[in-house]
Amino acid sequence: MLRHADWYRTLDDKRVACDLCPVACRLLDGRDGPCGTRGNRDGHMQLLTYGQVAAAGLDPIEKKPLYHFHPGSEIMSIAASGCNLHCRFCQNWQLSQGKAPGGQSFTAQQIVDRALAEKSIGIAYTYSEPLVWYEFVSDTAALAREAKLKNVVVTNGYLQAEPLRRLLPLLDAANVDLKCMDDDFYRGVCKADLQPVLDNLRLIHEAGVHLEITNLVIPGYNDSPDQLRRLVDFVADLDPDIPLHFSAYHPAWNFDAPATPVATLEKAAGLAAERLPYVYLGNVRRAGAADTRCPGCGRMVVARSGMSVRVDLDASGDCPDCGRALPFRLA
Ligand code: SF4
C-alpha cells in the first residue's frame, strides 16, 4: 500500500528531513530510516510498513501492562516491525529490529472490523514501537474512535512533540517505557536522549490520556538506589496516582547481563512505595506483586494471578469498603 509520510520535508538534492521522532534523520534519495518504517523515494518520504501487520492477537489488557484501565478486559493487539531505538537489551528484538517474518497487509477499516468482531474493548498498538508506525496508527485510531473502540499505545515515548500532540486526542491509554533517569544510559545503550521521553510523559498526562509507566530493571545498569529513587521521584512529582511497573529483564539480543533477581525488584518496589501507592512487579512470579489494594483501608480491589483477574471495585471504580476514590478508568 503506497502512502507518503505525514511528517517530513523535502530538501535540496532530493534529500528528506524526517520530523517524526527526535532521531531527526536526514536521508539521501533511496535511503531508509533506521526505524525501518520509512524511506526516501525520489525526494519523498514513503512509508514501508503502512498496513503491514507483523503480529496480531487478542490479549488481556494486563499484558500491556495496563492495570488501571478496564481491568479484566481483552484488547486486540497489533504491531508492525520496526523501532526508532536500538536498545541492546531489547526483549522483543526480532520484531523491533525487523528480524521477524514479514507481515500481512490490512486496511485500517479491516483492523477496526476485526476488533469489533472479536468483541475487543479497542485496539492496542504494541509489541514493537507503534509511534514510528504513526500514519497507520493514527488512521486506524480515528476509525476506531468513530466505532467507540478504545485506542491504547505501548511505547518508548520517543516522538517529536508536534506529531504526539496531534495523536493524543485519539488515544485513551498509554504505557510508556521509562528506561532510566540517566541520559548516559539512553545514549549509551539505546542511542537516544532522555529528555524527549520525560517531556512526552508530561504531555500525555496533561492531555488526560490514562498513563502507566514501565521500568525494565537491568542489574548493574539502572538498579542503583539513586537511579531508582530519581525515577520514582519523577513519577511521583508528575502524579503519584500513576501506576509504576518494575519489570524483570532477561538476557536478549546484544546484552548478556544476568536476569533481574526478584530481590532487586522487591528492593525497587520498597523504594517506590515510599511515594507511590500503585507499584507492580512484572515478568516474575511472586504472590501479591500484581494485586491492587486500596491505599485507604488495605482492601484487595483487583487480584491478578497470571492472566486471571478478579475485580472488586464499586460501579464508579472506587473502593467498595471505605469509598476512597481510586484511579481506575472503567468507561
Ligand atoms: S521516524 Fe525513523 S526516519 Fe524518522 S527520524 Fe525517527 S528514526 Fe529517522
mmCIF file of C-alpha atoms in Angstrom, residues 13-272:
data_model
loop_
_atom_site.group_PDB
_atom_site.id
_atom_site.type_symbol
_atom_site.label_atom_id
_atom_site.label_comp_id
_atom_site.label_asym_id
_atom_site.label_seq_id
_atom_site.Cartn_x
_atom_site.Cartn_y
_atom_site.Cartn_z
ATOM 1 C CA ASP A 13 19.164 17.244 -3.957
ATOM 2 C CA LYS A 14 16.037 15.170 -3.189
ATOM 3 C CA ARG A 15 17.140 14.699 0.417
ATOM 4 C CA VAL A 16 14.363 14.495 3.003
ATOM 5 C CA ALA A 17 14.231 15.574 6.656
ATOM 6 C CA CYS A 18 12.068 13.424 8.912
ATOM 7 C CA ASP A 19 10.222 15.366 11.618
ATOM 8 C CA LEU A 20 8.533 12.413 13.300
ATOM 9 C CA CYS A 21 10.975 11.478 16.039
ATOM 10 C CA PRO A 22 13.965 13.063 17.803
ATOM 11 C CA VAL A 23 16.438 10.951 15.818
ATOM 12 C CA ALA A 24 15.772 13.686 13.202
ATOM 13 C CA CYS A 25 17.086 11.742 10.190
ATOM 14 C CA ARG A 26 18.263 13.456 7.022
ATOM 15 C CA LEU A 27 18.057 10.855 4.253
ATOM 16 C CA LEU A 28 19.544 10.779 0.777
ATOM 17 C CA ASP A 29 17.339 9.572 -2.078
ATOM 18 C CA GLY A 30 16.944 5.789 -1.852
ATOM 19 C CA ARG A 31 17.940 5.507 1.826
ATOM 20 C CA ASP A 32 15.700 4.136 4.600
ATOM 21 C CA GLY A 33 15.378 5.461 8.144
ATOM 22 C CA PRO A 34 16.962 3.332 10.897
ATOM 23 C CA CYS A 35 13.466 2.687 12.280
ATOM 24 C CA GLY A 36 12.706 0.578 9.176
ATOM 25 C CA THR A 37 9.288 2.192 8.683
ATOM 26 C CA ARG A 38 10.016 4.925 6.091
ATOM 27 C CA GLY A 39 12.451 5.737 3.341
ATOM 28 C CA ASN A 40 13.324 8.443 0.833
ATOM 29 C CA ARG A 41 11.981 7.608 -2.609
ATOM 30 C CA ASP A 42 12.683 10.279 -5.207
ATOM 31 C CA GLY A 43 12.606 13.111 -2.665
ATOM 32 C CA HIS A 44 9.512 11.968 -0.788
ATOM 33 C CA MET A 45 9.278 10.006 2.432
ATOM 34 C CA GLN A 46 7.457 6.811 1.606
ATOM 35 C CA LEU A 47 6.009 4.503 4.231
ATOM 36 C CA LEU A 48 7.498 0.992 4.123
ATOM 37 C CA THR A 49 5.229 -0.731 6.651
ATOM 38 C CA TYR A 50 1.864 1.044 6.259
ATOM 39 C CA GLY A 51 -0.834 -1.586 6.874
ATOM 40 C CA GLN A 52 1.752 -4.372 7.242
ATOM 41 C CA VAL A 53 0.696 -6.142 10.426
ATOM 42 C CA ALA A 54 3.563 -8.318 11.643
ATOM 43 C CA ALA A 55 1.824 -9.551 14.796
ATOM 44 C CA ALA A 56 -1.801 -9.597 15.964
ATOM 45 C CA GLY A 57 -3.725 -11.190 18.820
ATOM 46 C CA LEU A 58 -6.412 -10.719 21.442
ATOM 47 C CA ASP A 59 -4.628 -10.053 24.747
ATOM 48 C CA PRO A 60 -5.663 -9.399 28.334
ATOM 49 C CA ILE A 61 -5.232 -5.654 28.901
ATOM 50 C CA GLU A 62 -2.977 -6.600 31.843
ATOM 51 C CA LYS A 63 -0.417 -7.936 29.368
ATOM 52 C CA LYS A 64 0.325 -4.424 28.011
ATOM 53 C CA PRO A 65 0.757 -3.856 31.044
ATOM 54 C CA LEU A 66 -2.217 -1.636 31.908
ATOM 55 C CA TYR A 67 -3.572 -2.440 35.371
ATOM 56 C CA HIS A 68 -5.873 0.538 35.986
ATOM 57 C CA PHE A 69 -7.578 0.708 32.585
ATOM 58 C CA HIS A 70 -10.595 -1.569 32.109
ATOM 59 C CA PRO A 71 -9.097 -4.322 34.311
ATOM 60 C CA GLY A 72 -10.049 -7.845 33.282
ATOM 61 C CA SER A 73 -10.869 -6.884 29.676
ATOM 62 C CA GLU A 74 -9.342 -8.092 26.412
ATOM 63 C CA ILE A 75 -7.917 -5.921 23.676
ATOM 64 C CA MET A 76 -6.928 -6.665 20.097
ATOM 65 C CA SER A 77 -3.213 -6.012 19.818
ATOM 66 C CA ILE A 78 -1.314 -5.315 16.614
ATOM 67 C CA ALA A 79 2.198 -4.387 15.554
ATOM 68 C CA ALA A 80 4.382 -3.637 12.584
ATOM 69 C CA SER A 81 8.081 -4.386 12.645
ATOM 70 C CA GLY A 82 10.485 -1.543 13.397
ATOM 71 C CA CYS A 83 11.624 0.798 16.142
ATOM 72 C CA ASN A 84 13.453 4.118 16.375
ATOM 73 C CA LEU A 85 15.512 2.936 19.361
ATOM 74 C CA HIS A 86 18.048 0.140 19.251
ATOM 75 C CA CYS A 87 18.289 -0.830 22.918
ATOM 76 C CA ARG A 88 20.902 -3.546 23.131
ATOM 77 C CA PHE A 89 18.782 -5.422 25.701
ATOM 78 C CA CYS A 90 15.524 -5.286 23.660
ATOM 79 C CA GLN A 91 13.213 -8.032 24.932
ATOM 80 C CA ASN A 92 11.315 -8.110 21.614
ATOM 81 C CA TRP A 93 14.189 -7.549 19.219
ATOM 82 C CA GLN A 94 13.120 -9.855 16.386
ATOM 83 C CA LEU A 95 10.079 -7.639 15.807
ATOM 84 C CA SER A 96 11.524 -4.262 16.772
ATOM 85 C CA GLN A 97 14.686 -4.714 14.705
ATOM 86 C CA GLY A 98 12.899 -6.106 11.661
ATOM 87 C CA LYS A 99 14.126 -9.703 12.016
ATOM 88 C CA ALA A 100 10.644 -11.272 12.300
ATOM 89 C CA PRO A 101 8.886 -12.828 9.267
ATOM 90 C CA GLY A 102 7.050 -10.266 7.080
ATOM 91 C CA GLY A 103 3.504 -9.314 7.932
ATOM 92 C CA GLN A 104 0.096 -9.447 6.354
ATOM 93 C CA SER A 105 -1.488 -6.428 4.693
ATOM 94 C CA PHE A 106 -4.570 -4.835 6.316
ATOM 95 C CA THR A 107 -6.528 -1.629 5.846
ATOM 96 C CA ALA A 108 -7.356 0.475 8.883
ATOM 97 C CA GLN A 109 -11.037 -0.402 8.430
ATOM 98 C CA GLN A 110 -10.234 -4.148 8.414
ATOM 99 C CA ILE A 111 -8.434 -3.781 11.755
ATOM 100 C CA VAL A 112 -11.413 -1.956 13.259
ATOM 101 C CA ASP A 113 -13.855 -4.536 11.875
ATOM 102 C CA ARG A 114 -11.774 -7.357 13.343
ATOM 103 C CA ALA A 115 -11.638 -5.661 16.753
ATOM 104 C CA LEU A 116 -15.432 -5.286 16.711
ATOM 105 C CA ALA A 117 -15.911 -8.913 15.611
ATOM 106 C CA GLU A 118 -13.668 -10.126 18.436
ATOM 107 C CA LYS A 119 -15.605 -8.011 20.956
ATOM 108 C CA SER A 120 -12.404 -6.268 21.974
ATOM 109 C CA ILE A 121 -12.648 -3.085 24.025
ATOM 110 C CA GLY A 122 -10.389 -1.467 21.442
ATOM 111 C CA ILE A 123 -7.060 -1.694 19.697
ATOM 112 C CA ALA A 124 -3.633 -1.770 21.319
ATOM 113 C CA TYR A 125 -0.707 -0.695 19.162
ATOM 114 C CA THR A 126 2.085 -2.618 20.827
ATOM 115 C CA TYR A 127 4.786 -5.351 20.717
ATOM 116 C CA SER A 128 7.227 -3.169 18.697
ATOM 117 C CA GLU A 129 7.230 0.669 18.586
ATOM 118 C CA PRO A 130 3.825 1.968 17.422
ATOM 119 C CA LEU A 131 4.773 5.632 17.199
ATOM 120 C CA VAL A 132 7.040 5.003 14.195
ATOM 121 C CA TRP A 133 4.038 3.282 12.587
ATOM 122 C CA TYR A 134 2.428 6.655 13.128
ATOM 123 C CA GLU A 135 0.346 7.082 9.989
ATOM 124 C CA PHE A 136 -1.313 3.654 10.174
ATOM 125 C CA VAL A 137 -1.865 4.058 13.914
ATOM 126 C CA SER A 138 -3.488 7.469 13.507
ATOM 127 C CA ASP A 139 -5.652 6.369 10.538
ATOM 128 C CA THR A 140 -6.806 3.273 12.432
ATOM 129 C CA ALA A 141 -7.284 5.136 15.709
ATOM 130 C CA ALA A 142 -9.557 7.700 14.012
ATOM 131 C CA LEU A 143 -11.813 4.929 12.661
ATOM 132 C CA ALA A 144 -11.674 3.084 15.976
ATOM 133 C CA ARG A 145 -12.773 6.214 17.826
ATOM 134 C CA GLU A 146 -15.790 6.554 15.477
ATOM 135 C CA ALA A 147 -16.641 2.910 16.246
ATOM 136 C CA LYS A 148 -16.441 3.654 20.004
ATOM 137 C CA LEU A 149 -13.375 1.474 20.476
ATOM 138 C CA LYS A 150 -10.508 2.440 22.796
ATOM 139 C CA ASN A 151 -7.029 3.214 21.471
ATOM 140 C CA VAL A 152 -4.018 2.151 23.511
ATOM 141 C CA VAL A 153 -0.307 2.580 22.758
ATOM 142 C CA VAL A 154 2.604 0.801 24.404
ATOM 143 C CA THR A 155 5.566 2.929 23.519
ATOM 144 C CA ASN A 156 9.077 4.154 24.231
ATOM 145 C CA GLY A 157 7.686 7.716 24.131
ATOM 146 C CA TYR A 158 10.359 8.863 21.673
ATOM 147 C CA LEU A 159 8.494 11.193 19.327
ATOM 148 C CA GLN A 160 8.648 14.860 18.406
ATOM 149 C CA ALA A 161 6.163 16.910 20.392
ATOM 150 C CA GLU A 162 4.036 18.125 17.472
ATOM 151 C CA PRO A 163 3.142 14.704 16.000
ATOM 152 C CA LEU A 164 2.426 13.484 19.512
ATOM 153 C CA ARG A 165 0.117 16.446 20.215
ATOM 154 C CA ARG A 166 -1.759 15.645 17.005
ATOM 155 C CA LEU A 167 -2.222 11.980 18.001
ATOM 156 C CA LEU A 168 -3.150 12.459 21.662
ATOM 157 C CA PRO A 169 -6.845 13.335 21.145
ATOM 158 C CA LEU A 170 -7.310 9.875 19.604
ATOM 159 C CA LEU A 171 -5.658 7.997 22.473
ATOM 160 C CA ASP A 172 -7.332 6.615 25.584
ATOM 161 C CA ALA A 173 -4.396 4.994 27.370
ATOM 162 C CA ALA A 174 -0.633 4.641 27.129
ATOM 163 C CA ASN A 175 2.019 2.573 28.806
ATOM 164 C CA VAL A 176 5.363 4.314 28.330
ATOM 165 C CA ASP A 177 8.784 2.779 28.980
ATOM 166 C CA LEU A 178 10.928 4.980 31.169
ATOM 167 C CA LYS A 179 14.188 3.106 30.965
ATOM 168 C CA CYS A 180 16.343 5.120 33.342
ATOM 169 C CA MET A 181 16.732 8.689 34.586
ATOM 170 C CA ASP A 182 20.311 8.866 33.239
ATOM 171 C CA ASP A 183 20.902 10.431 29.853
ATOM 172 C CA ASP A 184 24.139 8.391 29.653
ATOM 173 C CA PHE A 185 22.072 5.195 29.799
ATOM 174 C CA TYR A 186 19.761 6.351 26.994
ATOM 175 C CA ARG A 187 22.711 7.467 24.865
ATOM 176 C CA GLY A 188 24.985 4.516 25.515
ATOM 177 C CA VAL A 189 22.501 1.641 25.499
ATOM 178 C CA CYS A 190 19.542 2.919 23.429
ATOM 179 C CA LYS A 191 21.164 5.522 21.113
ATOM 180 C CA ALA A 192 18.592 8.105 22.214
ATOM 181 C CA ASP A 193 18.118 11.057 24.592
ATOM 182 C CA LEU A 194 16.194 11.009 27.843
ATOM 183 C CA GLN A 195 14.648 14.499 27.762
ATOM 184 C CA PRO A 196 12.099 13.951 24.937
ATOM 185 C CA VAL A 197 10.750 10.942 26.818
ATOM 186 C CA LEU A 198 10.280 12.984 30.011
ATOM 187 C CA ASP A 199 8.647 15.833 28.062
ATOM 188 C CA ASN A 200 6.293 13.419 26.319
ATOM 189 C CA LEU A 201 5.273 11.755 29.573
ATOM 190 C CA ARG A 202 4.160 15.197 30.782
ATOM 191 C CA LEU A 203 2.321 15.881 27.500
ATOM 192 C CA ILE A 204 0.481 12.554 27.625
ATOM 193 C CA HIS A 205 -0.547 13.053 31.240
ATOM 194 C CA GLU A 206 -1.636 16.656 30.727
ATOM 195 C CA ALA A 207 -3.769 15.567 27.757
ATOM 196 C CA GLY A 208 -5.807 13.381 30.112
ATOM 197 C CA VAL A 209 -4.739 10.118 28.471
ATOM 198 C CA HIS A 210 -4.623 7.318 31.051
ATOM 199 C CA LEU A 211 -0.912 6.763 31.730
ATOM 200 C CA GLU A 212 1.081 3.904 33.247
ATOM 201 C CA ILE A 213 4.869 3.685 33.260
ATOM 202 C CA THR A 214 7.141 0.639 32.949
ATOM 203 C CA ASN A 215 10.764 0.433 34.019
ATOM 204 C CA LEU A 216 12.732 -2.631 32.890
ATOM 205 C CA VAL A 217 15.204 -3.186 35.718
ATOM 206 C CA ILE A 218 18.618 -4.348 34.481
ATOM 207 C CA PRO A 219 21.159 -5.404 37.126
ATOM 208 C CA GLY A 220 24.216 -3.172 37.152
ATOM 209 C CA TYR A 221 22.776 -0.688 34.650
ATOM 210 C CA ASN A 222 19.732 1.057 36.134
ATOM 211 C CA ASP A 223 19.087 -0.588 39.502
ATOM 212 C CA SER A 224 21.113 1.517 41.956
ATOM 213 C CA PRO A 225 19.091 3.076 44.819
ATOM 214 C CA ASP A 226 19.932 6.534 43.461
ATOM 215 C CA GLN A 227 18.735 5.683 39.940
ATOM 216 C CA LEU A 228 15.542 4.068 41.214
ATOM 217 C CA ARG A 229 14.817 6.922 43.622
ATOM 218 C CA ARG A 230 15.151 9.556 40.880
ATOM 219 C CA LEU A 231 12.797 7.589 38.664
ATOM 220 C CA VAL A 232 10.239 7.226 41.457
ATOM 221 C CA ASP A 233 10.542 10.939 42.266
ATOM 222 C CA PHE A 234 9.861 11.854 38.640
ATOM 223 C CA VAL A 235 6.712 9.714 38.554
ATOM 224 C CA ALA A 236 5.511 10.917 41.968
ATOM 225 C CA ASP A 237 6.072 14.563 41.042
ATOM 226 C CA LEU A 238 4.141 14.051 37.805
ATOM 227 C CA ASP A 239 1.249 12.346 39.607
ATOM 228 C CA PRO A 240 1.516 9.831 42.464
ATOM 229 C CA ASP A 241 -1.592 8.028 41.151
ATOM 230 C CA ILE A 242 0.295 6.868 38.026
ATOM 231 C CA PRO A 243 0.845 3.094 38.272
ATOM 232 C CA LEU A 244 4.532 2.149 38.025
ATOM 233 C CA HIS A 245 5.556 -1.299 36.785
ATOM 234 C CA PHE A 246 9.015 -2.659 37.562
ATOM 235 C CA SER A 247 9.664 -5.414 35.075
ATOM 236 C CA ALA A 248 12.297 -8.155 35.176
ATOM 237 C CA TYR A 249 14.839 -8.191 32.361
ATOM 238 C CA HIS A 250 16.098 -11.405 30.745
ATOM 239 C CA PRO A 251 19.280 -11.572 28.612
ATOM 240 C CA ALA A 252 18.344 -10.901 24.972
ATOM 241 C CA TRP A 253 19.749 -9.691 21.664
ATOM 242 C CA ASN A 254 23.088 -7.920 22.325
ATOM 243 C CA PHE A 255 23.009 -7.975 26.104
ATOM 244 C CA ASP A 256 24.190 -10.703 28.427
ATOM 245 C CA ALA A 257 23.844 -9.093 31.871
ATOM 246 C CA PRO A 258 22.267 -11.669 34.226
ATOM 247 C CA ALA A 259 18.478 -11.765 34.577
ATOM 248 C CA THR A 260 16.966 -9.481 37.214
ATOM 249 C CA PRO A 261 16.718 -11.218 40.608
ATOM 250 C CA VAL A 262 13.319 -10.995 42.334
ATOM 251 C CA ALA A 263 15.104 -9.398 45.308
ATOM 252 C CA THR A 264 16.146 -6.483 43.072
ATOM 253 C CA LEU A 265 12.566 -5.884 42.004
ATOM 254 C CA GLU A 266 11.438 -6.092 45.624
ATOM 255 C CA LYS A 267 14.056 -3.511 46.554
ATOM 256 C CA ALA A 268 12.769 -1.214 43.793
ATOM 257 C CA ALA A 269 9.165 -1.709 44.924
ATOM 258 C CA GLY A 270 10.137 -0.946 48.518
ATOM 259 C CA LEU A 271 11.731 2.342 47.492
ATOM 260 C CA ALA A 272 8.796 3.276 45.285
#
